[in-house]
Amino acid sequence: MLPGFILMALIGAGIGWFTNRIAIRMLFRPQNPLRIPVIGLSIQGLIPRRRLEIAASIGEVVDRELVSIEEIVLGLAAEKNRGEIIETIKQRVEEIIKSRLPALVPGYIKDLIVDFVNDIVESQANDVINELAEKITQKAARELNLRRMIEDKINKFDLGKLEDIILSVADKELRHIEYLGAVIGFLIGLAQAFVVYFVL
């Protein structure tokens, strides 16, 4: 009787592990619809079959809940980035002035001009950056569709690569699901053995 109990429990564990493993793989495969002639049923992995809906949902959530074009532009023009923007402009101004002015112009004159222009840049930069950020935000809001961009990117992504990424990132969790299937199958096997030997 004991060997029978153990055998049925092990068979149940094997079935539980195998079915969970197959279920995980069937999230991605088959990538293209596979028709079973005898029963006339067509099967396809959940993610390939609902890829367009998934991409649209992700695009909508990112655009509505996580980040918008306006937030991206305003983030780039935030106070913490302004110093870097202003320094870049000042360096560029210095390069242009010193390279474009004739060699006859003394170096100290060039330095005075650079300092003068940089003072203007320093005093006006914040207003200019604010104005530019507002214009870019308005233009981006009119012409760029973040939701559509994300949706298109996901739809163009190779399903094989997506499968590899998800399986590698969630490998530990997916293995736990497989093992859980084995544990549940083992317990069901024990319950069946109990029914067979003591009830029937």
mmCIF file of C-alpha atoms in Angstrom:
data_model
loop_
_atom_site.group_PDB
_atom_site.id
_atom_site.type_symbol
_atom_site.label_atom_id
_atom_site.label_comp_id
_atom_site.label_asym_id
_atom_site.label_seq_id
_atom_site.Cartn_x
_atom_site.Cartn_y
_atom_site.Cartn_z
ATOM 1 C CA MET A 1 0.000 0.000 0.000
ATOM 2 C CA LEU A 2 2.791 2.438 0.898
ATOM 3 C CA PRO A 3 4.529 2.079 -2.497
ATOM 4 C CA GLY A 4 1.161 2.738 -4.152
ATOM 5 C CA PHE A 5 0.705 5.908 -2.066
ATOM 6 C CA ILE A 6 4.180 7.140 -2.968
ATOM 7 C CA LEU A 7 3.784 6.269 -6.652
ATOM 8 C CA MET A 8 0.461 8.099 -7.009
ATOM 9 C CA ALA A 9 1.854 11.125 -5.144
ATOM 10 C CA LEU A 10 4.942 11.214 -7.391
ATOM 11 C CA ILE A 11 2.815 10.859 -10.530
ATOM 12 C CA GLY A 12 0.641 13.742 -9.295
ATOM 13 C CA ALA A 13 3.760 15.851 -8.607
ATOM 14 C CA GLY A 14 5.111 15.111 -12.088
ATOM 15 C CA ILE A 15 1.810 16.021 -13.733
ATOM 16 C CA GLY A 16 1.537 19.251 -11.683
ATOM 17 C CA TRP A 17 5.092 20.318 -12.531
ATOM 18 C CA PHE A 18 4.719 19.423 -16.222
ATOM 19 C CA THR A 19 1.361 21.188 -16.708
ATOM 20 C CA ASN A 20 2.628 24.387 -15.057
ATOM 21 C CA ARG A 21 5.778 24.297 -17.189
ATOM 22 C CA ILE A 22 3.707 23.845 -20.354
ATOM 23 C CA ALA A 23 1.337 26.647 -19.265
ATOM 24 C CA ILE A 24 4.275 29.059 -18.816
ATOM 25 C CA ARG A 25 5.692 28.170 -22.242
ATOM 26 C CA MET A 26 2.254 28.584 -23.822
ATOM 27 C CA LEU A 27 2.252 32.236 -22.797
ATOM 28 C CA PHE A 28 4.649 32.724 -25.730
ATOM 29 C CA ARG A 29 4.215 29.690 -27.970
ATOM 30 C CA PRO A 30 3.192 28.909 -30.566
ATOM 31 C CA GLN A 31 3.910 32.375 -31.935
ATOM 32 C CA ASN A 32 1.727 31.798 -34.997
ATOM 33 C CA PRO A 33 -1.740 30.191 -34.880
ATOM 34 C CA LEU A 34 -1.515 26.407 -35.026
ATOM 35 C CA ARG A 35 -4.601 24.634 -36.301
ATOM 36 C CA ILE A 36 -5.441 21.158 -35.030
ATOM 37 C CA PRO A 37 -7.221 19.470 -37.984
ATOM 38 C CA VAL A 38 -9.156 16.771 -36.131
ATOM 39 C CA ILE A 39 -11.005 19.066 -33.731
ATOM 40 C CA GLY A 40 -10.764 22.247 -35.818
ATOM 41 C CA LEU A 41 -9.239 24.195 -32.938
ATOM 42 C CA SER A 42 -6.620 26.904 -33.435
ATOM 43 C CA ILE A 43 -4.109 27.516 -30.647
ATOM 44 C CA GLN A 44 -1.632 30.355 -30.192
ATOM 45 C CA GLY A 45 0.394 31.692 -27.281
ATOM 46 C CA LEU A 46 -1.437 34.241 -25.128
ATOM 47 C CA ILE A 47 1.101 37.035 -25.645
ATOM 48 C CA PRO A 48 1.417 36.638 -29.466
ATOM 49 C CA ARG A 49 -2.384 36.379 -29.799
ATOM 50 C CA ARG A 50 -3.092 39.473 -27.729
ATOM 51 C CA ARG A 51 0.062 41.377 -28.613
ATOM 52 C CA LEU A 52 -1.752 44.390 -30.110
ATOM 53 C CA GLU A 53 -4.040 44.737 -27.083
ATOM 54 C CA ILE A 54 -1.128 44.361 -24.649
ATOM 55 C CA ALA A 55 0.934 46.988 -26.518
ATOM 56 C CA ALA A 56 -2.021 49.399 -26.588
ATOM 57 C CA SER A 57 -2.660 48.897 -22.854
ATOM 58 C CA ILE A 58 0.995 49.451 -21.921
ATOM 59 C CA GLY A 59 1.176 52.580 -24.098
ATOM 60 C CA GLU A 60 -1.986 53.960 -22.513
ATOM 61 C CA VAL A 61 -0.844 53.248 -18.945
ATOM 62 C CA VAL A 62 2.611 54.798 -19.496
ATOM 63 C CA ASP A 63 1.128 57.883 -21.173
ATOM 64 C CA ARG A 64 -1.674 58.376 -18.648
ATOM 65 C CA GLU A 65 -0.210 57.149 -15.366
ATOM 66 C CA LEU A 66 3.589 57.194 -15.557
ATOM 67 C CA VAL A 67 4.991 59.918 -17.795
ATOM 68 C CA SER A 68 3.882 62.337 -20.497
ATOM 69 C CA ILE A 69 5.707 64.271 -23.213
ATOM 70 C CA GLU A 70 5.164 67.450 -21.186
ATOM 71 C CA GLU A 71 6.799 65.909 -18.114
ATOM 72 C CA ILE A 72 9.779 64.738 -20.168
ATOM 73 C CA VAL A 73 10.409 68.220 -21.592
ATOM 74 C CA LEU A 74 9.864 69.959 -18.260
ATOM 75 C CA GLY A 75 12.156 67.417 -16.600
ATOM 76 C CA LEU A 76 14.937 68.246 -19.048
ATOM 77 C CA ALA A 77 14.465 71.953 -18.367
ATOM 78 C CA ALA A 78 14.336 71.488 -14.576
ATOM 79 C CA GLU A 79 16.512 73.581 -12.270
ATOM 80 C CA LYS A 80 19.025 70.775 -11.704
ATOM 81 C CA ASN A 81 19.763 70.663 -15.451
ATOM 82 C CA ARG A 82 19.827 74.394 -16.092
ATOM 83 C CA GLY A 83 23.358 74.951 -14.835
ATOM 84 C CA GLU A 84 24.637 72.342 -17.269
ATOM 85 C CA ILE A 85 22.610 73.839 -20.136
ATOM 86 C CA ILE A 86 23.904 77.344 -19.403
ATOM 87 C CA GLU A 87 27.522 76.150 -19.120
ATOM 88 C CA THR A 88 27.216 74.343 -22.456
ATOM 89 C CA ILE A 89 25.887 77.512 -24.111
ATOM 90 C CA LYS A 90 28.684 79.617 -22.615
ATOM 91 C CA GLN A 91 31.362 77.182 -23.781
ATOM 92 C CA ARG A 92 29.884 77.160 -27.263
ATOM 93 C CA VAL A 93 29.737 80.976 -27.318
ATOM 94 C CA GLU A 94 33.409 81.148 -26.354
ATOM 95 C CA GLU A 95 34.393 78.647 -29.061
ATOM 96 C CA ILE A 96 32.450 80.529 -31.747
ATOM 97 C CA ILE A 97 33.745 83.975 -30.783
ATOM 98 C CA LYS A 98 37.380 82.904 -30.537
ATOM 99 C CA SER A 99 37.289 80.925 -33.774
ATOM 100 C CA ARG A 100 35.351 83.476 -35.857
ATOM 101 C CA LEU A 101 37.043 86.702 -34.827
ATOM 102 C CA PRO A 102 40.055 87.607 -36.968
ATOM 103 C CA ALA A 103 43.497 86.696 -35.654
ATOM 104 C CA LEU A 104 44.331 90.423 -35.613
ATOM 105 C CA VAL A 105 41.945 90.955 -32.694
ATOM 106 C CA PRO A 106 43.992 90.755 -29.461
ATOM 107 C CA GLY A 107 43.266 87.903 -27.088
ATOM 108 C CA TYR A 108 42.188 90.166 -24.240
ATOM 109 C CA ILE A 109 39.584 91.815 -26.528
ATOM 110 C CA LYS A 110 38.216 88.378 -27.403
ATOM 111 C CA ASP A 111 38.044 87.559 -23.695
ATOM 112 C CA LEU A 112 36.157 90.797 -23.001
ATOM 113 C CA ILE A 113 33.648 89.979 -25.749
ATOM 114 C CA VAL A 114 33.234 86.428 -24.422
ATOM 115 C CA ASP A 115 32.672 87.741 -20.885
ATOM 116 C CA PHE A 116 30.162 90.331 -22.128
ATOM 117 C CA VAL A 117 28.147 87.773 -24.123
ATOM 118 C CA ASN A 118 28.307 85.241 -21.296
ATOM 119 C CA ASP A 119 26.954 87.836 -18.864
ATOM 120 C CA ILE A 120 23.976 88.276 -21.184
ATOM 121 C CA VAL A 121 23.562 84.496 -21.433
ATOM 122 C CA GLU A 122 23.719 84.196 -17.633
ATOM 123 C CA SER A 123 21.114 86.895 -17.054
ATOM 124 C CA GLN A 124 18.697 85.847 -19.806
ATOM 125 C CA ALA A 125 19.157 82.059 -19.853
ATOM 126 C CA ASN A 126 16.378 81.161 -17.415
ATOM 127 C CA ASP A 127 13.790 83.192 -19.323
ATOM 128 C CA VAL A 128 14.958 81.732 -22.639
ATOM 129 C CA ILE A 129 14.909 78.160 -21.278
ATOM 130 C CA ASN A 130 11.398 78.686 -19.870
ATOM 131 C CA GLU A 131 10.179 80.046 -23.194
ATOM 132 C CA LEU A 132 11.825 77.246 -25.168
ATOM 133 C CA ALA A 133 10.483 74.577 -22.810
ATOM 134 C CA GLU A 134 6.964 75.947 -23.186
ATOM 135 C CA LYS A 135 7.198 76.070 -26.990
ATOM 136 C CA ILE A 136 8.733 72.592 -27.217
ATOM 137 C CA THR A 137 6.103 71.213 -24.832
ATOM 138 C CA GLN A 138 3.270 72.671 -26.909
ATOM 139 C CA LYS A 139 4.807 71.423 -30.158
ATOM 140 C CA ALA A 140 5.526 67.976 -28.702
ATOM 141 C CA ALA A 141 1.997 67.698 -27.299
ATOM 142 C CA ARG A 142 0.604 68.496 -30.762
ATOM 143 C CA GLU A 143 2.934 66.376 -32.865
ATOM 144 C CA LEU A 144 4.191 63.524 -30.671
ATOM 145 C CA ASN A 145 2.009 60.693 -29.430
ATOM 146 C CA LEU A 146 3.901 58.926 -26.634
ATOM 147 C CA ARG A 147 1.233 56.250 -26.360
ATOM 148 C CA ARG A 148 1.498 55.450 -30.069
ATOM 149 C CA MET A 149 5.315 55.482 -29.969
ATOM 150 C CA ILE A 150 5.394 52.943 -27.134
ATOM 151 C CA GLU A 151 2.711 50.824 -28.795
ATOM 152 C CA ASP A 152 4.595 50.743 -32.119
ATOM 153 C CA LYS A 153 7.882 49.928 -30.376
ATOM 154 C CA ILE A 154 6.345 46.966 -28.549
ATOM 155 C CA ASN A 155 4.613 45.690 -31.689
ATOM 156 C CA LYS A 156 7.907 45.773 -33.610
ATOM 157 C CA PHE A 157 9.817 43.996 -30.849
ATOM 158 C CA ASP A 158 10.836 40.443 -31.726
ATOM 159 C CA LEU A 159 8.702 37.970 -29.765
ATOM 160 C CA GLY A 160 11.593 35.533 -29.397
ATOM 161 C CA LYS A 161 13.734 38.220 -27.745
ATOM 162 C CA LEU A 162 10.816 39.294 -25.557
ATOM 163 C CA GLU A 163 10.366 35.694 -24.406
ATOM 164 C CA ASP A 164 14.085 35.387 -23.605
ATOM 165 C CA ILE A 165 14.046 38.660 -21.628
ATOM 166 C CA ILE A 166 10.968 37.761 -19.565
ATOM 167 C CA LEU A 167 12.158 34.208 -18.890
ATOM 168 C CA SER A 168 15.605 35.431 -17.805
ATOM 169 C CA VAL A 169 14.256 38.255 -15.609
ATOM 170 C CA ALA A 170 11.494 36.183 -13.986
ATOM 171 C CA ASP A 171 13.344 32.852 -14.027
ATOM 172 C CA LYS A 172 13.257 32.409 -10.238
ATOM 173 C CA GLU A 173 9.554 33.265 -9.938
ATOM 174 C CA LEU A 174 8.591 31.024 -12.870
ATOM 175 C CA ARG A 175 10.518 28.122 -11.352
ATOM 176 C CA HIS A 176 8.595 28.663 -8.116
ATOM 177 C CA ILE A 177 5.350 28.365 -10.095
ATOM 178 C CA GLU A 178 6.578 25.082 -11.587
ATOM 179 C CA TYR A 179 7.561 23.764 -8.142
ATOM 180 C CA LEU A 180 4.227 24.882 -6.713
ATOM 181 C CA GLY A 181 2.535 22.812 -9.415
ATOM 182 C CA ALA A 182 4.605 19.817 -8.307
ATOM 183 C CA VAL A 183 3.664 20.330 -4.635
ATOM 184 C CA ILE A 184 -0.043 20.699 -5.420
ATOM 185 C CA GLY A 185 0.130 17.671 -7.725
ATOM 186 C CA PHE A 186 1.853 15.677 -4.964
ATOM 187 C CA LEU A 187 -0.899 16.545 -2.462
ATOM 188 C CA ILE A 188 -3.624 15.705 -4.993
ATOM 189 C CA GLY A 189 -1.863 12.392 -5.669
ATOM 190 C CA LEU A 190 -1.875 11.621 -1.940
ATOM 191 C CA ALA A 191 -5.564 12.501 -1.727
ATOM 192 C CA GLN A 192 -6.344 10.228 -4.678
ATOM 193 C CA ALA A 193 -4.356 7.394 -3.123
ATOM 194 C CA PHE A 194 -6.270 7.849 0.133
ATOM 195 C CA VAL A 195 -9.599 7.687 -1.725
ATOM 196 C CA VAL A 196 -8.513 4.620 -3.723
ATOM 197 C CA TYR A 197 -7.218 2.655 -0.728
ATOM 198 C CA PHE A 198 -9.587 3.713 2.049
ATOM 199 C CA VAL A 199 -12.824 4.948 0.489
ATOM 200 C CA LEU A 200 -13.460 2.862 -2.612
#
